[in-house]
Short mmCIF file of C-alpha atoms and ligand atoms in Angstrom, two decimals:
data_model
loop_
_atom_site.label_atom_id
_atom_site.label_comp_id
_atom_site.label_asym_id
_atom_site.label_seq_id
_atom_site.Cartn_x
_atom_site.Cartn_y
_atom_site.Cartn_z
CA UNK A 1 8.67 -145.75 -34.46
CA UNK A 2 6.15 -142.98 -35.26
CA UNK A 3 8.53 -140.06 -35.29
CA UNK A 4 7.81 -136.61 -36.70
CA UNK A 5 10.72 -136.14 -39.07
CA UNK A 6 12.02 -133.00 -40.79
CA UNK A 7 14.00 -133.73 -43.98
CA UNK A 8 16.18 -130.92 -45.35
CA UNK A 9 17.36 -130.92 -48.97
CA UNK A 10 14.45 -133.29 -49.60
CA UNK A 11 14.36 -132.69 -53.36
CA UNK A 12 17.90 -133.96 -53.87
CA UNK A 13 18.88 -137.47 -54.94
CA UNK A 14 18.11 -139.12 -51.59
CA UNK A 15 15.00 -137.28 -50.38
CA UNK A 16 12.16 -138.92 -52.27
CA UNK A 17 13.33 -142.43 -51.37
CA UNK A 18 13.85 -141.63 -47.71
CA UNK A 19 10.40 -139.99 -47.63
CA UNK A 20 8.80 -143.17 -49.00
CA UNK A 21 10.63 -145.56 -46.67
CA UNK A 22 10.19 -143.45 -43.55
CA UNK A 23 6.50 -142.87 -44.31
CA UNK A 24 5.96 -146.60 -44.90
CA UNK A 25 7.53 -147.26 -41.51
CA UNK A 26 4.80 -145.12 -39.90
CA UNK A 27 6.55 -141.77 -39.48
CA UNK A 28 5.20 -138.30 -40.25
CA UNK A 29 7.47 -136.46 -42.73
CA UNK A 30 7.91 -132.75 -43.38
CA UNK A 31 10.01 -132.34 -46.54
CA UNK A 32 11.84 -129.04 -47.04
CA UNK A 33 14.04 -127.58 -49.76
CA UNK A 34 14.86 -124.30 -51.48
CA UNK A 35 13.38 -125.61 -54.78
CA UNK A 36 9.77 -126.15 -55.74
CA UNK A 37 8.56 -129.77 -55.76
CA UNK A 38 6.82 -131.17 -58.87
CA UNK A 39 4.86 -133.66 -56.90
CA UNK A 40 5.59 -134.85 -53.44
CA UNK A 41 3.84 -137.39 -51.24
CA UNK A 42 4.14 -135.55 -47.91
CA UNK A 43 3.88 -132.05 -46.43
CA UNK A 44 6.38 -129.62 -47.95
CA UNK A 45 7.76 -126.21 -46.90
CA UNK A 46 10.32 -123.94 -48.50
CA UNK A 47 13.24 -123.77 -46.10
CA UNK A 48 16.83 -122.65 -46.44
CA UNK A 49 18.92 -124.31 -43.71
CA UNK A 50 20.76 -121.02 -43.23
CA UNK A 51 17.51 -119.48 -41.96
CA UNK A 52 17.44 -120.23 -38.23
CA UNK A 53 14.20 -118.37 -37.56
CA UNK A 54 12.21 -120.31 -40.16
CA UNK A 55 13.75 -123.58 -38.95
CA UNK A 56 12.61 -122.84 -35.43
CA UNK A 57 9.12 -121.95 -36.65
CA UNK A 58 8.77 -125.17 -38.69
CA UNK A 59 10.04 -127.43 -35.92
CA UNK A 60 7.52 -125.95 -33.51
CA UNK A 61 4.62 -125.82 -35.98
CA UNK A 62 5.05 -129.46 -37.10
CA UNK A 63 6.15 -130.79 -33.68
CA UNK A 64 9.32 -132.29 -35.16
CA UNK A 65 11.28 -134.78 -33.02
CA UNK A 66 13.89 -136.05 -35.53
CA UNK A 67 15.86 -134.54 -38.43
CA UNK A 68 17.43 -136.05 -41.55
CA UNK A 69 19.75 -133.29 -42.75
CA UNK A 70 20.52 -133.84 -46.45
CA UNK A 71 20.96 -130.24 -47.65
CA UNK A 72 24.53 -129.84 -48.98
CA UNK A 73 26.59 -128.84 -52.00
CA UNK A 74 28.33 -131.88 -53.49
CA UNK A 75 31.93 -132.40 -54.59
CA UNK A 76 32.10 -131.30 -58.23
CA UNK A 77 29.77 -128.31 -57.91
CA UNK A 78 31.54 -127.36 -54.68
CA UNK A 79 34.85 -126.85 -56.48
CA UNK A 80 33.29 -124.07 -58.55
CA UNK A 81 32.49 -122.12 -55.40
CA UNK A 82 34.48 -123.34 -52.40
CA UNK A 83 33.49 -120.38 -50.18
CA UNK A 84 29.76 -120.97 -50.40
CA UNK A 85 30.31 -124.75 -50.17
CA UNK A 86 32.05 -124.28 -46.84
CA UNK A 87 29.40 -121.82 -45.69
CA UNK A 88 26.31 -123.80 -46.72
CA UNK A 89 27.59 -127.21 -45.64
CA UNK A 90 29.07 -126.10 -42.31
CA UNK A 91 26.68 -123.36 -41.22
CA UNK A 92 23.78 -125.50 -42.41
CA UNK A 93 24.99 -128.39 -40.27
CA UNK A 94 25.55 -126.17 -37.22
CA UNK A 95 22.17 -124.47 -37.62
CA UNK A 96 20.39 -127.81 -37.66
CA UNK A 97 22.28 -128.97 -34.57
CA UNK A 98 21.50 -125.69 -32.78
CA UNK A 99 17.81 -125.94 -33.69
CA UNK A 100 17.69 -129.51 -32.44
CA UNK A 101 19.37 -128.64 -29.15
CA UNK A 102 17.13 -125.58 -28.63
CA UNK A 103 13.99 -127.63 -29.37
CA UNK A 104 14.99 -130.72 -27.40
CA UNK A 105 15.29 -132.90 -30.53
CA UNK A 106 17.48 -135.80 -29.49
CA UNK A 107 18.42 -137.56 -32.72
CA UNK A 108 19.73 -136.44 -36.13
CA UNK A 109 20.78 -138.32 -39.25
CA UNK A 110 23.37 -136.55 -41.35
CA UNK A 111 25.22 -138.21 -44.23
CA UNK A 112 28.96 -137.85 -44.55
CA UNK A 113 30.84 -139.05 -47.62
CA UNK A 114 33.81 -140.94 -49.03
CA UNK A 115 35.07 -137.45 -50.04
CA UNK A 116 36.49 -137.03 -46.51
CA UNK A 117 39.37 -139.29 -47.57
CA UNK A 118 42.27 -138.12 -49.69
CA UNK A 119 45.52 -139.29 -51.23
CA UNK A 120 47.09 -139.76 -47.77
CA UNK A 121 44.52 -142.47 -47.01
CA UNK A 122 45.09 -146.06 -48.10
CA UNK A 123 42.70 -145.67 -51.03
CA UNK A 124 42.89 -149.36 -52.00
CA UNK A 125 40.98 -150.28 -48.84
CA UNK A 126 40.08 -147.43 -46.48
CA UNK A 127 39.24 -148.29 -42.92
CA UNK A 128 37.07 -146.14 -40.68
CA UNK A 129 40.02 -144.26 -39.14
CA UNK A 130 42.29 -143.62 -42.13
CA UNK A 131 44.20 -140.34 -42.11
CA UNK A 132 41.90 -137.84 -43.81
CA UNK A 133 43.20 -135.00 -45.93
CA UNK A 134 40.33 -134.32 -48.35
CA UNK A 135 41.13 -132.54 -51.58
CA UNK A 136 37.74 -130.96 -52.29
CA UNK A 137 35.98 -128.25 -50.28
CA UNK A 138 33.00 -130.62 -50.06
CA UNK A 139 35.25 -133.20 -48.36
CA UNK A 140 36.80 -130.53 -46.15
CA UNK A 141 33.39 -129.26 -45.05
CA UNK A 142 32.05 -132.76 -44.37
CA UNK A 143 35.18 -133.68 -42.40
CA UNK A 144 34.88 -130.60 -40.22
CA UNK A 145 31.24 -131.48 -39.54
CA UNK A 146 32.42 -135.01 -38.65
CA UNK A 147 34.67 -133.42 -36.01
CA UNK A 148 31.74 -131.36 -34.71
CA UNK A 149 29.61 -134.51 -34.66
CA UNK A 150 32.30 -136.24 -32.58
CA UNK A 151 32.28 -133.29 -30.18
CA UNK A 152 28.50 -133.24 -29.71
CA UNK A 153 28.20 -137.03 -29.43
CA UNK A 154 31.14 -137.42 -27.05
CA UNK A 155 29.73 -134.77 -24.74
CA UNK A 156 26.28 -136.40 -25.05
CA UNK A 157 24.76 -133.07 -26.09
CA UNK A 158 22.80 -134.68 -28.93
CA UNK A 159 22.79 -138.06 -30.71
CA UNK A 160 24.03 -137.55 -34.31
CA UNK A 161 24.23 -140.68 -36.48
CA UNK A 162 26.05 -140.77 -39.77
CA UNK A 163 27.32 -142.93 -42.63
CA UNK A 164 29.94 -141.99 -45.21
CA UNK A 165 28.02 -142.56 -48.40
CA UNK A 166 29.73 -143.67 -51.62
CA UNK A 167 28.10 -142.94 -55.02
CA UNK A 168 24.40 -143.74 -54.71
CA UNK A 169 22.57 -145.39 -57.61
CA UNK A 170 18.93 -144.33 -57.85
CA UNK A 171 16.31 -143.51 -60.46
CA UNK A 172 16.61 -139.82 -59.51
CA UNK A 173 19.52 -137.96 -61.03
CA UNK A 174 22.00 -136.57 -58.52
CA UNK A 175 23.56 -133.20 -59.33
CA UNK A 176 27.00 -131.75 -58.82
CA UNK A 177 28.72 -134.97 -57.69
CA UNK A 178 31.78 -136.82 -58.99
CA UNK A 179 29.97 -140.16 -58.92
CA UNK A 180 27.02 -138.83 -60.99
CA UNK A 181 28.07 -140.77 -64.12
CA UNK A 182 26.74 -143.98 -62.55
CA UNK A 183 23.14 -142.73 -62.79
CA UNK A 184 23.65 -140.65 -65.96
CA UNK A 185 24.76 -143.77 -67.85
CA UNK A 186 21.57 -145.61 -66.88
CA UNK A 187 19.46 -142.72 -68.19
CA UNK A 188 21.45 -142.61 -71.45
CA UNK A 189 21.07 -146.37 -71.93
CA UNK A 190 17.35 -146.21 -71.26
CA UNK A 191 16.91 -143.30 -73.71
CA UNK A 192 19.11 -144.91 -76.42
CA UNK A 193 21.60 -142.05 -76.22
CA UNK A 194 25.39 -142.10 -76.30
CA UNK A 195 27.19 -140.99 -73.15
CA UNK A 196 30.24 -138.77 -72.75
CA UNK A 197 31.88 -139.80 -69.50
CA UNK A 198 33.78 -137.19 -67.47
CA UNK A 199 35.95 -139.86 -65.79
CA UNK A 200 38.34 -142.21 -67.52
CA UNK A 201 37.20 -145.76 -68.21
CA UNK A 202 39.18 -147.51 -65.45
CA UNK A 203 38.41 -145.23 -62.50
CA UNK A 204 37.12 -147.52 -59.74
CA UNK A 205 34.91 -145.97 -57.06
CA UNK A 206 32.59 -147.44 -54.41
CA UNK A 207 28.87 -147.32 -55.22
CA UNK A 208 25.62 -148.64 -53.76
CA UNK A 209 21.92 -149.10 -54.49
CA UNK A 210 19.75 -146.41 -52.87
CA UNK A 211 17.63 -149.04 -51.07
CA UNK A 212 20.72 -150.44 -49.36
CA UNK A 213 21.76 -146.91 -48.32
CA UNK A 214 18.30 -146.25 -46.88
CA UNK A 215 18.07 -149.56 -45.08
CA UNK A 216 21.46 -149.03 -43.42
CA UNK A 217 20.60 -145.44 -42.44
CA UNK A 218 17.27 -146.35 -40.88
CA UNK A 219 18.78 -149.37 -39.11
CA UNK A 220 21.48 -147.08 -37.73
CA UNK A 221 18.91 -144.53 -36.56
CA UNK A 222 16.91 -147.29 -34.84
CA UNK A 223 19.92 -149.05 -33.35
CA UNK A 224 20.17 -149.23 -29.60
CA UNK A 225 22.69 -146.63 -28.41
CA UNK A 226 24.68 -149.32 -26.61
CA UNK A 227 25.44 -150.97 -29.98
CA UNK A 228 26.88 -147.77 -31.50
CA UNK A 229 30.60 -148.16 -30.90
CA UNK A 230 31.87 -144.91 -32.48
CA UNK A 231 31.00 -141.23 -32.06
CA UNK A 232 31.76 -140.34 -35.68
CA UNK A 233 30.46 -141.60 -39.07
CA UNK A 234 30.59 -145.20 -40.23
CA UNK A 235 32.14 -146.34 -43.49
CA UNK A 236 29.70 -148.29 -45.66
CA UNK A 237 30.41 -150.50 -48.64
CA UNK A 238 28.52 -152.41 -51.29
CA UNK A 239 30.27 -152.76 -54.68
CA UNK A 240 33.02 -151.04 -56.63
CA UNK A 241 32.85 -150.26 -60.30
CA UNK A 242 34.48 -148.25 -63.08
CA UNK A 243 32.78 -146.53 -66.04
CA UNK A 244 33.84 -149.30 -68.47
CA UNK A 245 32.75 -152.08 -66.12
CA UNK A 246 29.40 -150.31 -65.55
CA UNK A 247 29.02 -149.89 -69.33
CA UNK A 248 29.57 -153.66 -69.77
CA UNK A 249 27.07 -154.46 -67.03
CA UNK A 250 24.45 -152.21 -68.65
CA UNK A 251 25.01 -153.83 -72.04
CA UNK A 252 24.91 -157.32 -70.52
CA UNK A 253 21.33 -156.67 -69.36
CA UNK A 254 20.09 -155.85 -72.85
CA UNK A 255 21.09 -152.27 -73.66
CA UNK A 256 23.43 -150.91 -76.30
CA UNK A 257 25.15 -148.02 -74.55
CA UNK A 258 28.08 -146.41 -76.31
CA UNK A 259 30.40 -144.42 -74.05
CA UNK A 260 33.10 -141.93 -75.02
CA UNK A 261 35.64 -140.85 -72.42
CA UNK A 262 36.39 -137.17 -71.93
CA UNK A 263 37.85 -136.83 -68.42
CA UNK A 264 37.60 -133.32 -66.96
CA UNK A 265 38.45 -131.73 -63.58
CA UNK A 266 36.36 -134.39 -61.84
CA UNK A 267 39.00 -137.02 -62.69
CA UNK A 268 41.37 -135.48 -60.17
CA UNK A 269 38.65 -135.59 -57.51
CA UNK A 270 37.90 -139.25 -58.26
CA UNK A 271 41.62 -140.09 -58.10
CA UNK A 272 41.70 -138.81 -54.51
CA UNK A 273 38.81 -141.04 -53.39
CA UNK A 274 38.77 -144.64 -52.11
CA UNK A 275 38.53 -147.56 -54.51
CA UNK A 276 37.31 -149.96 -51.85
CA UNK A 277 35.92 -149.47 -48.35
CA UNK A 278 36.26 -151.41 -45.11
CA UNK A 279 32.85 -151.17 -43.40
CA UNK A 280 33.35 -153.94 -40.86
CA UNK A 281 32.52 -151.68 -37.88
CA UNK A 282 29.10 -150.78 -39.30
CA UNK A 283 28.31 -154.39 -40.20
CA UNK A 284 29.32 -155.53 -36.76
CA UNK A 285 27.41 -152.79 -34.89
CA UNK A 286 24.07 -152.86 -36.72
CA UNK A 287 24.18 -156.28 -38.45
CA UNK A 288 23.55 -154.79 -41.88
CA UNK A 289 24.67 -156.05 -45.25
CA UNK A 290 23.79 -154.92 -48.79
CA UNK A 291 21.12 -156.76 -50.76
CA UNK A 292 22.06 -155.54 -54.26
CA UNK A 293 25.26 -156.35 -56.14
CA UNK A 294 26.33 -154.33 -59.21
CA UNK A 295 24.24 -156.28 -61.76
CA UNK A 296 21.09 -156.33 -59.57
CA UNK A 297 21.53 -152.61 -58.98
CA UNK A 298 21.80 -151.78 -62.69
CA UNK A 299 18.78 -153.96 -63.54
CA UNK A 300 16.57 -152.73 -60.74
CA UNK A 301 17.30 -149.03 -61.22
CA UNK A 302 17.12 -149.00 -65.03
CA UNK A 303 13.74 -150.74 -64.83
CA UNK A 304 12.45 -148.02 -62.53
CA UNK A 305 13.60 -145.08 -64.70
C1 LIG B 401 29.69 -136.83 -54.84
O1 LIG B 401 30.06 -137.41 -55.87
O2 LIG B 401 30.02 -135.67 -54.54
C2 LIG B 401 28.78 -137.58 -53.88
C3 LIG B 401 29.56 -138.24 -52.80
C4 LIG B 401 30.34 -139.46 -53.06
O3 LIG B 401 29.53 -137.79 -51.68
N1 LIG B 401 28.01 -138.53 -54.60
#
């Protein structure tokens, strides 16, 4: 391994965990974000992915040879400002690709999302190539970057690798997503607080433990090119849950969480997303499978909060 990796949006839900795993695997990490870190275990620089000049400077200064591009506006927050969601997600993506091409960086990881699907997809079990008519600007922006990814990969201009993440369960709170309740509930349980859920009790969505998401991403990045059978993102799947099922799981491991249901505009977003995912292409190509089921995930994450 031993890559010199730039991570954008490193102070979001995924960053800290990717930093730890990639560092442990022997890589140098430069974390970047537009926020100030409280404490961080690697080098850090302020960097807005819309700023091409600064990106160029950092890549040269730190001799970067790989990028994990996490900076993005998520689904729920994105609906409050669709214009800037399109702009930040798409121009940010294109800027990173341009910087990589200009600086001879050959490989990029960029997460896509289950939000690329919509009501025209078979939401009961979405395969990798379902029709995609996303209903949020976040989904629209990610889908258009998926098309750009396909273009760059097919023409062998750069090697972009990607997974469509479901809701990720971690001990860091996400922000601005439709799946955020999954982490919020763990925090409420741990702090002995009640929780007001913004989705209705029976809304099933795909979720996964952060460690499984990281393992799959790093395995995909390290996979031999000849084993990568598609030029666009892979579906990934671990478990599916609903707020009431998650509540029961949390209480079955020794907590007393009381949840009230007050669905808001996020319900409509969740209703347009898959309930279950077919990730057979990913499993076949990189021989990955999740290690954590729903109960293990709840236990492991709540213990680390
Ligand atoms: C969100 O809820 O917006 C994200 C996602 C599924 O991409 N967690």
